[in-house]
PDB file of C-alpha atoms in Angstrom:
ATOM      1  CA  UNK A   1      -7.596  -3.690  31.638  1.00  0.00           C
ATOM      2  CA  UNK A   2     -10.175  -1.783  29.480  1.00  0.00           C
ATOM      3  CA  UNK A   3     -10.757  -2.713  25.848  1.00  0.00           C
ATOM      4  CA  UNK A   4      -9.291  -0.135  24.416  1.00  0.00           C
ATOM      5  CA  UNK A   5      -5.936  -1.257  26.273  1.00  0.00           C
ATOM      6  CA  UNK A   6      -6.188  -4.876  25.234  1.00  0.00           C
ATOM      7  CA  UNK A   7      -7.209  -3.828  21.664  1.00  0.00           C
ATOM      8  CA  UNK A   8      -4.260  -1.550  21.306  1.00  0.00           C
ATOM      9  CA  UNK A   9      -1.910  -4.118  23.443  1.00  0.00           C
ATOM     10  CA  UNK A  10      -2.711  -7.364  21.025  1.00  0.00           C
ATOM     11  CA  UNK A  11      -2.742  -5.651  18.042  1.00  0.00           C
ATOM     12  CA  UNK A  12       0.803  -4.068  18.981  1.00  0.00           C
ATOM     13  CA  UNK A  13       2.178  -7.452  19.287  1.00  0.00           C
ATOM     14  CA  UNK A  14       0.409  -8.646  16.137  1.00  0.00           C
ATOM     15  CA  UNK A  15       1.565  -6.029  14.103  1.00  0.00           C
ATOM     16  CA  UNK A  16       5.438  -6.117  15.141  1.00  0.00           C
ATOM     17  CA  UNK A  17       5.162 -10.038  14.434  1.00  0.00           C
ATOM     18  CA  UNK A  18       3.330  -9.254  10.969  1.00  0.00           C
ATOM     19  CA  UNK A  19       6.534  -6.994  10.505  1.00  0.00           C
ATOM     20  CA  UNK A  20       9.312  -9.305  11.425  1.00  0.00           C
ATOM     21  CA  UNK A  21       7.935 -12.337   9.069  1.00  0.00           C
ATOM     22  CA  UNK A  22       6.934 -10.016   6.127  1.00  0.00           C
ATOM     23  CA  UNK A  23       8.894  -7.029   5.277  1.00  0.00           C
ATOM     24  CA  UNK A  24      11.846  -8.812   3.212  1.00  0.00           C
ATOM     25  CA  UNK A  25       9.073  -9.993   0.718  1.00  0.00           C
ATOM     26  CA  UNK A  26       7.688  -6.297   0.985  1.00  0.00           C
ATOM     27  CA  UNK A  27      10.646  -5.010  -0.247  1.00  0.00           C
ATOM     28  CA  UNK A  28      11.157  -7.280  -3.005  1.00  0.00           C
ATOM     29  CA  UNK A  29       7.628  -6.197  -4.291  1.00  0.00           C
ATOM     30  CA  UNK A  30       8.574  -2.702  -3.869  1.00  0.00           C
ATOM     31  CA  UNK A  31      11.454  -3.240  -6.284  1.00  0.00           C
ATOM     32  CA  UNK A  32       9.601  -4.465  -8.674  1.00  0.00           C
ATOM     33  CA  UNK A  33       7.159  -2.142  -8.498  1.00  0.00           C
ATOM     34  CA  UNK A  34       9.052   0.323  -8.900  1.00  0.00           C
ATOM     35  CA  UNK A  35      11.587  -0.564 -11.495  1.00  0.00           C
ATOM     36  CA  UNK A  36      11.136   1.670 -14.604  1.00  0.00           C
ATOM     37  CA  UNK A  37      10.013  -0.446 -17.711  1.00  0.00           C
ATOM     38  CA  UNK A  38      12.550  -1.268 -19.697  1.00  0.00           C
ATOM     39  CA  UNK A  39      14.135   0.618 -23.014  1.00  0.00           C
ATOM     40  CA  UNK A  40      13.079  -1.474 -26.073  1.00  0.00           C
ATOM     41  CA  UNK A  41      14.863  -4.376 -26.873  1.00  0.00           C
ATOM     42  CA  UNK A  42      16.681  -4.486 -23.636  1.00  0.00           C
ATOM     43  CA  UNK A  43      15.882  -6.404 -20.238  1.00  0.00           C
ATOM     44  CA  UNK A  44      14.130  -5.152 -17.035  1.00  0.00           C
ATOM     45  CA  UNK A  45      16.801  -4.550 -13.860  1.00  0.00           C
ATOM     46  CA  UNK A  46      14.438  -7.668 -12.128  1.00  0.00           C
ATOM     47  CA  UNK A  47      13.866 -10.661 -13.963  1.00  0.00           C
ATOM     48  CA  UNK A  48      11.533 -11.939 -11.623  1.00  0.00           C
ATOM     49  CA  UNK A  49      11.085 -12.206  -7.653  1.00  0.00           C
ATOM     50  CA  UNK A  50      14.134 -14.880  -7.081  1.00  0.00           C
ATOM     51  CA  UNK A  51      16.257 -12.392  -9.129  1.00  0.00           C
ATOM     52  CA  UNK A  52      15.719  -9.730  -7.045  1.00  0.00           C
ATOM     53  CA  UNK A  53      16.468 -11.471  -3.925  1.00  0.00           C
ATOM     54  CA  UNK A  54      19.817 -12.728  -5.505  1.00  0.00           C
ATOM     55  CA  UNK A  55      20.594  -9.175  -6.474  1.00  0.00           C
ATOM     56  CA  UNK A  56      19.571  -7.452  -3.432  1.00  0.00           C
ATOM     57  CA  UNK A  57      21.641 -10.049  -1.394  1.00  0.00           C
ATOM     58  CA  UNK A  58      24.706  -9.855  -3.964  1.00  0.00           C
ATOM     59  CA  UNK A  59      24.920  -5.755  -3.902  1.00  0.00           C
ATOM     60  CA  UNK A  60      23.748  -5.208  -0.114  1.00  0.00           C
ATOM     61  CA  UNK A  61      23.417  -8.441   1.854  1.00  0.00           C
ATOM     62  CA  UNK A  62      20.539  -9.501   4.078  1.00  0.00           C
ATOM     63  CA  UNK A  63      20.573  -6.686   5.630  1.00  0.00           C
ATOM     64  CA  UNK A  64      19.178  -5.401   2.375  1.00  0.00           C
ATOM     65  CA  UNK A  65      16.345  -7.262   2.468  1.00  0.00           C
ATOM     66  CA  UNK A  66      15.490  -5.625   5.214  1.00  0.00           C
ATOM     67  CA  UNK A  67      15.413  -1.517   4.040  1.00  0.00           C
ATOM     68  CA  UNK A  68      12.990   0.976   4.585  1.00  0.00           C
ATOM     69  CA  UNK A  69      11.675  -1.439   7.939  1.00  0.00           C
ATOM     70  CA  UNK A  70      12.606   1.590  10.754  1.00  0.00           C
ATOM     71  CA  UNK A  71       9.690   3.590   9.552  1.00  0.00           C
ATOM     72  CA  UNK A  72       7.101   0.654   9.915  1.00  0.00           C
ATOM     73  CA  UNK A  73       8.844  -0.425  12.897  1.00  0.00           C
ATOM     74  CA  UNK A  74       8.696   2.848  15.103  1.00  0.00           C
ATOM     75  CA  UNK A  75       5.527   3.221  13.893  1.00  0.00           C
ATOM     76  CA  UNK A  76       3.831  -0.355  14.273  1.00  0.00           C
ATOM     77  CA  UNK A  77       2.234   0.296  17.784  1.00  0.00           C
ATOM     78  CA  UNK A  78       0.248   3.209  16.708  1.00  0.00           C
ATOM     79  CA  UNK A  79      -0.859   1.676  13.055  1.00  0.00           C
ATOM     80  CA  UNK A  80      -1.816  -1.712  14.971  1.00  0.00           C
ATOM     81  CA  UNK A  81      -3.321  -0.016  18.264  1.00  0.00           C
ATOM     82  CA  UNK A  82      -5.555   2.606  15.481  1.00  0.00           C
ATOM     83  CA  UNK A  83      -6.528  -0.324  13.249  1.00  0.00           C
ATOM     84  CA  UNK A  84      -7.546  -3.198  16.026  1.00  0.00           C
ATOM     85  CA  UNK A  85      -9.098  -0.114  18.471  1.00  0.00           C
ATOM     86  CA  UNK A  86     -10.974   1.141  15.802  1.00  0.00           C
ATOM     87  CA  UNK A  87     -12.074  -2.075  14.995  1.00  0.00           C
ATOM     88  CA  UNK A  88     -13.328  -3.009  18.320  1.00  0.00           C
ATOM     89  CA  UNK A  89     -14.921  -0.013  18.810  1.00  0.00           C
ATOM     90  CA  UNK A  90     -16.813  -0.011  15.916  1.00  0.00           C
ATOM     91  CA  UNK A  91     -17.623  -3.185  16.820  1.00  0.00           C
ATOM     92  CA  UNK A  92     -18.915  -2.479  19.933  1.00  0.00           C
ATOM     93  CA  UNK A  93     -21.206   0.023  18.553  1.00  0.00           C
ATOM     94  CA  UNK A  94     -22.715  -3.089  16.393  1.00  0.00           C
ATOM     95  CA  UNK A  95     -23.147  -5.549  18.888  1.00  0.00           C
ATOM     96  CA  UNK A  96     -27.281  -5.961  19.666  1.00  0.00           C
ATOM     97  CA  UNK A  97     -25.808  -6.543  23.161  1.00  0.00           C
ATOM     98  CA  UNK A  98     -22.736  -6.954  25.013  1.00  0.00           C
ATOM     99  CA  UNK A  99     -20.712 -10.165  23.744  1.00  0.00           C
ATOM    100  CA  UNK A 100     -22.698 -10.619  21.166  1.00  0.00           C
ATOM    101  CA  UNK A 101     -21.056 -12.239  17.885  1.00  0.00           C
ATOM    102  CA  UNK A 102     -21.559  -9.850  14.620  1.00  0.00           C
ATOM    103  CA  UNK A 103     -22.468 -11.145  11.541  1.00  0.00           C
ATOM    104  CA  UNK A 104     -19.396 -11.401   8.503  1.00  0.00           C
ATOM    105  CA  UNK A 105     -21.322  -8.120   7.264  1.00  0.00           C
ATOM    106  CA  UNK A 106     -20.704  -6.108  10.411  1.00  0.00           C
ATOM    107  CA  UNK A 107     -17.493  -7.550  10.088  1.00  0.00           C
ATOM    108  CA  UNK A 108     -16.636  -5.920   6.730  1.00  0.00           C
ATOM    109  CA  UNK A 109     -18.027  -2.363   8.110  1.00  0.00           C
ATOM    110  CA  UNK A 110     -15.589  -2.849  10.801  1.00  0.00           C
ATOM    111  CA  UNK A 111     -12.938  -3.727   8.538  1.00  0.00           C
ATOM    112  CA  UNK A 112     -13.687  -0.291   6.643  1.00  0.00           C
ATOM    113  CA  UNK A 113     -13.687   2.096   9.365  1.00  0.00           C
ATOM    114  CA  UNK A 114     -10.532   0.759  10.810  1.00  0.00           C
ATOM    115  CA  UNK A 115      -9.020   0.987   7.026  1.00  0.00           C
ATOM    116  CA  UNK A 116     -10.168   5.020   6.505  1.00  0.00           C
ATOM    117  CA  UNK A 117      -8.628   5.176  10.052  1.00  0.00           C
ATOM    118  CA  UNK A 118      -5.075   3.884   9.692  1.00  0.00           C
ATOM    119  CA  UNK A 119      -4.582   4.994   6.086  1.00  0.00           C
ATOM    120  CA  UNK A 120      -3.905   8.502   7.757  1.00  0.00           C
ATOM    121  CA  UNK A 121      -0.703   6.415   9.274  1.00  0.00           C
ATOM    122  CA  UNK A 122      -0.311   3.864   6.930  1.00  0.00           C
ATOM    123  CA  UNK A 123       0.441   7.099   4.096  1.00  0.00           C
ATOM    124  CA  UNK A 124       3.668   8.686   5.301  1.00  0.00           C
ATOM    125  CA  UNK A 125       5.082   5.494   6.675  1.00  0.00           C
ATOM    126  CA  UNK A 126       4.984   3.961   3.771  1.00  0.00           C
ATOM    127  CA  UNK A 127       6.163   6.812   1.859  1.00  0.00           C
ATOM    128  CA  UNK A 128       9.182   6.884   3.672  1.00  0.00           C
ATOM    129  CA  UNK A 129       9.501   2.829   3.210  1.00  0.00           C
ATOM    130  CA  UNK A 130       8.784   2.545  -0.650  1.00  0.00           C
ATOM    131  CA  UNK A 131      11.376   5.299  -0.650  1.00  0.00           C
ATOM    132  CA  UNK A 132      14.383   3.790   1.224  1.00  0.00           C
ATOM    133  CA  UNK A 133      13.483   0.277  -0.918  1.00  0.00           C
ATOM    134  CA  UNK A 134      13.409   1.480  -3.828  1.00  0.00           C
ATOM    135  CA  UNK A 135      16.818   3.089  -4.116  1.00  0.00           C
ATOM    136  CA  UNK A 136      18.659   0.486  -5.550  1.00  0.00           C
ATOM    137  CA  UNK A 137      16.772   0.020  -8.373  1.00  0.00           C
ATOM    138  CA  UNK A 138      15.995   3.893  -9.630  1.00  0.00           C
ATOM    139  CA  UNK A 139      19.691   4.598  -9.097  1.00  0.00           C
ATOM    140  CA  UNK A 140      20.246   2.586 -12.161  1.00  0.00           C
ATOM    141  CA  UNK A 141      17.665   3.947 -13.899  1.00  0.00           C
ATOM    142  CA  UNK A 142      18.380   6.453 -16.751  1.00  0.00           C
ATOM    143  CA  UNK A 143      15.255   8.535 -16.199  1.00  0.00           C
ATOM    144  CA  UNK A 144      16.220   8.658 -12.298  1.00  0.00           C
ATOM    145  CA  UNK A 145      17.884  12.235 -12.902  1.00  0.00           C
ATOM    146  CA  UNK A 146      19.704  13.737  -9.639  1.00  0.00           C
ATOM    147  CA  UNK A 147      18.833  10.920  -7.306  1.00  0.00           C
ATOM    148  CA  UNK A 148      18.567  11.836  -3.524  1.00  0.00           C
ATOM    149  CA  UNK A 149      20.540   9.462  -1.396  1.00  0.00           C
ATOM    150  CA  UNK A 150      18.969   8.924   1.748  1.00  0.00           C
ATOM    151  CA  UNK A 151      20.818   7.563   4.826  1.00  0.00           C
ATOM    152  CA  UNK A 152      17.708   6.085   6.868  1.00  0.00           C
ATOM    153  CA  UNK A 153      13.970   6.108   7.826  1.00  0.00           C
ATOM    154  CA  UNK A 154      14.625  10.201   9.477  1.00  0.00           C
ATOM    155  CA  UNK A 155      16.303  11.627   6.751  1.00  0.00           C
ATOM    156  CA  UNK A 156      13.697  11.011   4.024  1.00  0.00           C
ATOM    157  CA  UNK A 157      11.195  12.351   6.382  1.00  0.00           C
ATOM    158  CA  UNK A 158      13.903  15.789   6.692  1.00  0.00           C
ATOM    159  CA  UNK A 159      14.438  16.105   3.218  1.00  0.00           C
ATOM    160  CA  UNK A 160      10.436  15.357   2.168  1.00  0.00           C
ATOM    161  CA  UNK A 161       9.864  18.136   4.870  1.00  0.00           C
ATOM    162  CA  UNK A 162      12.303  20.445   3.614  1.00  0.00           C
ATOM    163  CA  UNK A 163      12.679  20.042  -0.189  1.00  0.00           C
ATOM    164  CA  UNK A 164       9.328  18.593  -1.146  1.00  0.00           C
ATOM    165  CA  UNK A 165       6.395  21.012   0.483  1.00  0.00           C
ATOM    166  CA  UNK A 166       6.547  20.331   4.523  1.00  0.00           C
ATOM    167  CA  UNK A 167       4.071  18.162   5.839  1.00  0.00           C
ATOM    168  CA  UNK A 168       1.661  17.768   2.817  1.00  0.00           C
ATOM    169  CA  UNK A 169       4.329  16.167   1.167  1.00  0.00           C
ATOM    170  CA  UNK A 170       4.775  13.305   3.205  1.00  0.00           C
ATOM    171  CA  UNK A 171       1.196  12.675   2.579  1.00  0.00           C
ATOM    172  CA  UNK A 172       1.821  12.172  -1.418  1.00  0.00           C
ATOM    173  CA  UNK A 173       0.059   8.813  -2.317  1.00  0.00           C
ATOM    174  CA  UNK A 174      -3.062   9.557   0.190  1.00  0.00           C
ATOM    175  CA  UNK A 175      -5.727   8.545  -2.595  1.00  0.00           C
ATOM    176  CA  UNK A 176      -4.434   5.232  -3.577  1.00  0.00           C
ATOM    177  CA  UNK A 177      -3.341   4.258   0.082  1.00  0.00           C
ATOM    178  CA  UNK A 178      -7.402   4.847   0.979  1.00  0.00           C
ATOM    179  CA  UNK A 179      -7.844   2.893  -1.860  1.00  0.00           C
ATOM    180  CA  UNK A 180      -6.279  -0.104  -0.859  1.00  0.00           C
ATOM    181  CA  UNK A 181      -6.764   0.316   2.922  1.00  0.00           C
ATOM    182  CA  UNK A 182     -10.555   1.157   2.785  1.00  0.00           C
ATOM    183  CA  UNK A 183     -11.600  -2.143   0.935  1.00  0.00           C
ATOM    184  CA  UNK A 184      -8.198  -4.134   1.499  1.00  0.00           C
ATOM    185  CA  UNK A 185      -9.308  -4.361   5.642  1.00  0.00           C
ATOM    186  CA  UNK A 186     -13.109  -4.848   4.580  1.00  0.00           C
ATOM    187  CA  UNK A 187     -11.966  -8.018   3.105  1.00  0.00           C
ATOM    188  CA  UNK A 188      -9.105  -8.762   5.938  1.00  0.00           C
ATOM    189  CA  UNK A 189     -11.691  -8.541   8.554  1.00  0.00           C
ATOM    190  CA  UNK A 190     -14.479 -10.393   6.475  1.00  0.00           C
ATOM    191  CA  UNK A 191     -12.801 -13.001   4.765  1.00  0.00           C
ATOM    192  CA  UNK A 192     -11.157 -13.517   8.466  1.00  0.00           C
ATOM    193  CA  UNK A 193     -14.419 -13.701  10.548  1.00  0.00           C
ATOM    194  CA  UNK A 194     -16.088 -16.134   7.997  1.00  0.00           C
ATOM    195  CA  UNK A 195     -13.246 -18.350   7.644  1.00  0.00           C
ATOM    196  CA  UNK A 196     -13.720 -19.126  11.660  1.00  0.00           C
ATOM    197  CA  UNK A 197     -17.050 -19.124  11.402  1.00  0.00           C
ATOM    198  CA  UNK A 198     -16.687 -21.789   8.783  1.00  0.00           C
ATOM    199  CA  UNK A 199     -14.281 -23.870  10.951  1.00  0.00           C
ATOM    200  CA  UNK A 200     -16.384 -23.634  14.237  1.00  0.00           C
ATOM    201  CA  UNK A 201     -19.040 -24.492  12.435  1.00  0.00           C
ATOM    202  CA  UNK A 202     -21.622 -21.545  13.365  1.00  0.00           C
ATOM    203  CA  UNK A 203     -21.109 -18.155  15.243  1.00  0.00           C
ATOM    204  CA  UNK A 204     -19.226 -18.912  18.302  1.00  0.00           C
ATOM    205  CA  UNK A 205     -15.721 -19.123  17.380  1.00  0.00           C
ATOM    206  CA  UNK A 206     -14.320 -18.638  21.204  1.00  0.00           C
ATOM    207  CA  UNK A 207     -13.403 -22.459  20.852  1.00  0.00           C
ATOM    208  CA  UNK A 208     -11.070 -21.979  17.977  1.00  0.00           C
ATOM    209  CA  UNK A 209      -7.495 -23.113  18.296  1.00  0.00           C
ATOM    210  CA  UNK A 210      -4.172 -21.552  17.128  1.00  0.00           C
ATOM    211  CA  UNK A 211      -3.789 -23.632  13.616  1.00  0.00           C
ATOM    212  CA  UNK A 212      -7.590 -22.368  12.970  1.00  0.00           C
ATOM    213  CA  UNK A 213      -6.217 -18.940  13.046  1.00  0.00           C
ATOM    214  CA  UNK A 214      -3.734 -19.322  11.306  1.00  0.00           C
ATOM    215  CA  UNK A 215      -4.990 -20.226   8.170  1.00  0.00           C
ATOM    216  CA  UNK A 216      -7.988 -17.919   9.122  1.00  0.00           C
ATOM    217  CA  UNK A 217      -5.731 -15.413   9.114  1.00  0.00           C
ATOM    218  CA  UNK A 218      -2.837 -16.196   6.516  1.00  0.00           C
ATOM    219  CA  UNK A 219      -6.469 -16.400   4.233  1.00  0.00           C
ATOM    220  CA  UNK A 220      -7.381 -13.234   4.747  1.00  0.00           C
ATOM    221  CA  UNK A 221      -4.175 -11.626   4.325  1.00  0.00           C
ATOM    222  CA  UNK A 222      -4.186 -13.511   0.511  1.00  0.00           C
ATOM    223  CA  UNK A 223      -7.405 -12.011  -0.154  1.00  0.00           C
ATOM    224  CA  UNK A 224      -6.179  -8.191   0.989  1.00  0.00           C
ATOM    225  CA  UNK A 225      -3.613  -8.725  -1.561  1.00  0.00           C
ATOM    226  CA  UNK A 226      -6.365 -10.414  -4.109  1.00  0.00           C
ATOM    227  CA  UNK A 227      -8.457  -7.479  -3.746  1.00  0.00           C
ATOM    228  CA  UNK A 228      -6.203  -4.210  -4.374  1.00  0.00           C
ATOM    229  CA  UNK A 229      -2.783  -5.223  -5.373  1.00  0.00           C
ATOM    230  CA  UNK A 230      -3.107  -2.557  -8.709  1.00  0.00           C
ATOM    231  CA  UNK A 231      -3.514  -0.077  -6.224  1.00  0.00           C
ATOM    232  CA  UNK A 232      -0.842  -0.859  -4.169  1.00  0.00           C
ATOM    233  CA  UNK A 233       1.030  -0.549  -7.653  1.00  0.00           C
ATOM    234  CA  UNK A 234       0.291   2.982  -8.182  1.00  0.00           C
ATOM    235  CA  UNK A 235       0.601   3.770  -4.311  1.00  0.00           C
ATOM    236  CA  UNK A 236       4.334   2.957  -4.963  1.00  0.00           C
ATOM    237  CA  UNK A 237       4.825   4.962  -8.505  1.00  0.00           C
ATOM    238  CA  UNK A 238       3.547   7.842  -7.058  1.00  0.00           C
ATOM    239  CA  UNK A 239       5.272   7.835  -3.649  1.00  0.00           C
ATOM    240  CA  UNK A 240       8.873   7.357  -5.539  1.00  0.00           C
ATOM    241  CA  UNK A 241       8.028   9.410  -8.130  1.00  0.00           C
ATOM    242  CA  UNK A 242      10.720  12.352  -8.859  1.00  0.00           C
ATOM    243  CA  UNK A 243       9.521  15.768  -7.440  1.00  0.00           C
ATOM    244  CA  UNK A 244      11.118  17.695  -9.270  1.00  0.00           C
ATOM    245  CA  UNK A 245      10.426  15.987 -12.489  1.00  0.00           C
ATOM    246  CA  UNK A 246       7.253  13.958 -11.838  1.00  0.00           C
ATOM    247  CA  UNK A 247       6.666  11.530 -14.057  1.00  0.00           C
ATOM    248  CA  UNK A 248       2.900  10.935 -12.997  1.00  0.00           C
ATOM    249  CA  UNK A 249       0.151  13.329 -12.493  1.00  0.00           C
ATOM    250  CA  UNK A 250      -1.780  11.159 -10.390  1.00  0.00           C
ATOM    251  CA  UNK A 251      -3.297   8.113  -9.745  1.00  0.00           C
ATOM    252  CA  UNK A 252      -5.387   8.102 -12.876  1.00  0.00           C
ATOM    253  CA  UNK A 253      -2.922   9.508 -15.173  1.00  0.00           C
ATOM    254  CA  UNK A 254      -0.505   6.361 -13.463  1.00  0.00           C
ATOM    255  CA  UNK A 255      -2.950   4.112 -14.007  1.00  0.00           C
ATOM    256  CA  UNK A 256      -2.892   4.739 -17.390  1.00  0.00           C
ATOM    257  CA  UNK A 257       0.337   5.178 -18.240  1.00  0.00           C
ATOM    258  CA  UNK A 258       1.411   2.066 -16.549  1.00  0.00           C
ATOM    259  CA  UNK A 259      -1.666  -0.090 -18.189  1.00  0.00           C
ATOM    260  CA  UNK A 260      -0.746   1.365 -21.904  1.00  0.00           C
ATOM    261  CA  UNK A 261       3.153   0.849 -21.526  1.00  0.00           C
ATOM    262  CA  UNK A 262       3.177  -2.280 -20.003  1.00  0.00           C
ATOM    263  CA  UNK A 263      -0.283  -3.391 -19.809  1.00  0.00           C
ATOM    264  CA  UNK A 264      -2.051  -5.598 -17.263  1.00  0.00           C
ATOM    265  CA  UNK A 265       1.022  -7.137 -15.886  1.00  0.00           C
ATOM    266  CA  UNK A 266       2.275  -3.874 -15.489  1.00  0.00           C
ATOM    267  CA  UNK A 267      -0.248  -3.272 -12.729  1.00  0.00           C
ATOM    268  CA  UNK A 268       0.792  -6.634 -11.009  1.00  0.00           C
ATOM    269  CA  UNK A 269       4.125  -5.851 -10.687  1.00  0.00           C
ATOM    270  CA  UNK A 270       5.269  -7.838  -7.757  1.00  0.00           C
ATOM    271  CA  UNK A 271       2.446  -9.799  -7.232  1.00  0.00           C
ATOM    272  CA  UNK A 272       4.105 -12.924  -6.234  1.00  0.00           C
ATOM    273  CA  UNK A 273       6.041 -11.677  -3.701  1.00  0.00           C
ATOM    274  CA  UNK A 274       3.142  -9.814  -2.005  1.00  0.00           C
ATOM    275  CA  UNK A 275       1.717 -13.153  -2.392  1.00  0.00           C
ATOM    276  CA  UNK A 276       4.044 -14.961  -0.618  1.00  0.00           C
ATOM    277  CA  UNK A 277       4.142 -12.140   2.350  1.00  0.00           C
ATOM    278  CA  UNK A 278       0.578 -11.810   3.359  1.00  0.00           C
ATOM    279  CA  UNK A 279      -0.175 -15.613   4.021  1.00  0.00           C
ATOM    280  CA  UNK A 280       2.874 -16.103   6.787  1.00  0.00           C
ATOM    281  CA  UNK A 281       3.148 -12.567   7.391  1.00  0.00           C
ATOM    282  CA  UNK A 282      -0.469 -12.369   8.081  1.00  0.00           C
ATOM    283  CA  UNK A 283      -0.974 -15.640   9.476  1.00  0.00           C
ATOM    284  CA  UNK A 284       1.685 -14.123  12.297  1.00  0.00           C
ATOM    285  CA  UNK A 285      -0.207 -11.127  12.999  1.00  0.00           C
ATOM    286  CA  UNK A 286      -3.685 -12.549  13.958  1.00  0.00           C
ATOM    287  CA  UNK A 287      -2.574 -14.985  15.758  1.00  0.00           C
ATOM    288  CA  UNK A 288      -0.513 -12.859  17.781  1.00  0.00           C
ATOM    289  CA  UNK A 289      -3.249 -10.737  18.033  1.00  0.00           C
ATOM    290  CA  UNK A 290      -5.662 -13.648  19.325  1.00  0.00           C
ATOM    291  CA  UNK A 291      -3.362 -15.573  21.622  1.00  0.00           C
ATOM    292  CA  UNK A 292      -2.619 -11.953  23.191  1.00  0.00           C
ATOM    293  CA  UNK A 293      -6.199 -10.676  23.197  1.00  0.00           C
ATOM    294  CA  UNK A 294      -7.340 -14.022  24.969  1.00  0.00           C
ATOM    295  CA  UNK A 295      -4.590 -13.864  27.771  1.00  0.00           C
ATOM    296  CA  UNK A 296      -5.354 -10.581  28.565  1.00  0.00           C
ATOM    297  CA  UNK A 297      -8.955 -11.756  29.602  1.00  0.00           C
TER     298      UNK A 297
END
């Protein structure tokens, strides 16, 4: 089996496991991303994270928690199999020689190119995602207008396509999602590569074992989040935002908005639940990724 087979294979594998542990604290942070801010004088929807889980489980059960995750899902194989092929391909264009070990530098550039690479996926998936999760919450908003109900992962994409401005609209959100992917994997990959460094103690990390990457790579997913959570904040805005009556111009004019209504915290929206997602969530991914990678040769 080629690289390019074993790439695309493990990162498959570590991308549906990423999936499975993480996406019920993804769509807590969606809804409280998204939720408007609140009238004067009156409460937010969300009180916090734990109130959101309590309220998502009272009005829609688990199976609430778990919204918006078809997209990702049917998609997983082909974000994974772009990010960890791209990857090792850039990779391979780095190496002095063949096997050689790259530096936590190289390891960044990697990181990069594989982020400018998957963003082109990453956009309309989680478009469709941020949309299905946050429905709950702008339903009982009073700015929401005419909300569109949607019944599943296909039918936002049907009525993006048709009501919204075909294809281009299902790439609303591209800026901010290259802003977060671009540097976010930079770090991933980075902060990942040094961390084993660290713990083997000098390049050659092929002696690792499994608890090494997992905190390796439950690490690095912290410091993706540590990195660009704001613009994973106005990724979401704009991707829910009302077409017909758009409350945001764009990423700038969101930015702003959301920093001079409800200042820094407003940009951090969130934050804990992403938190608590990319160390497990992440930790899942790489070593799937590693353990499959190795027994593939």
């Amino acid at each position: 089996m080629g690289d390019v087979a074993k790439d695309l294979t493990s990162g498959t594998i570590g991308g549906a496991a990423q999936l499975i542990v993480g996406h019920p604290f993804d769509t807590i942070k969606v809804k409280l991303q998204s939720q408007p801010a609140p009238l004067p004088g009156q409460p937010p929807k969300y009180a916090g994270a734990m109130d959101a889980v309590k309220q998502t489980l009272a009005a829609e059960g688990p199976r609430g928690l778990y919204k918006g995750m078809g997209a990702p899902l049917a998609t997983v194989a082909a974000f994974n199999a772009v990010l960890f092929t791209v990857r090792g391909q850039m990779e391979a264009l780095l190496r002095s020689e063949p096997g050689a070990t790259l530096t936590v530098g190289q390891q960044v550039i990697c990181g990069a190119g594989a982020g400018v690479a998957v963003s082109f996926l990453a956009c309309p998936t989680e478009l469709i995602k941020c949309r299905l999760q946050a429905q709950s919450v702008l339903a009982d908003s009073a700015s929401a207008g005419v909300l569109v109900k949607y019944g599943g992962p296909m039918d936002v994409a049907r009525h993006v396509l048709k009501s919204e401005g075909g294809v281009r609209a299902l790439f609303k959100g591209m800026v901010p999602t290259l802003a977060r992917e671009v540097p976010g994997n930079a770090v991933v990959f980075g902060v990942y590569e040094a961390l084993k460094q660290y713990m083997a103690g000098g390049p050659d990390t092929s002696k690792l074992g499994r608890g090494s990457f997992i905190v390796a790579g439950g690490l690095a997913g912290a410091a993706f989040w540590l990195t660009v959570y704001p613009t994973d904040v106005i990724k979401s805005v704009i991707q829910v935002d009302d077409y017909k009556n758009p409350k945001y111009t764009g990423s700038i004019n969101a930015f702003r908005r959301i920093f001079a209504s409800e200042g820094l915290k407003g940009l951090y929206k969130g934050f804990g639940p992403a938190m608590a997602r990319s160390v497990p969530a992440n930790a899942a991914c790489f070593l799937a990724y590693e353990v499959t990678r190795s027994s593939l040769g």
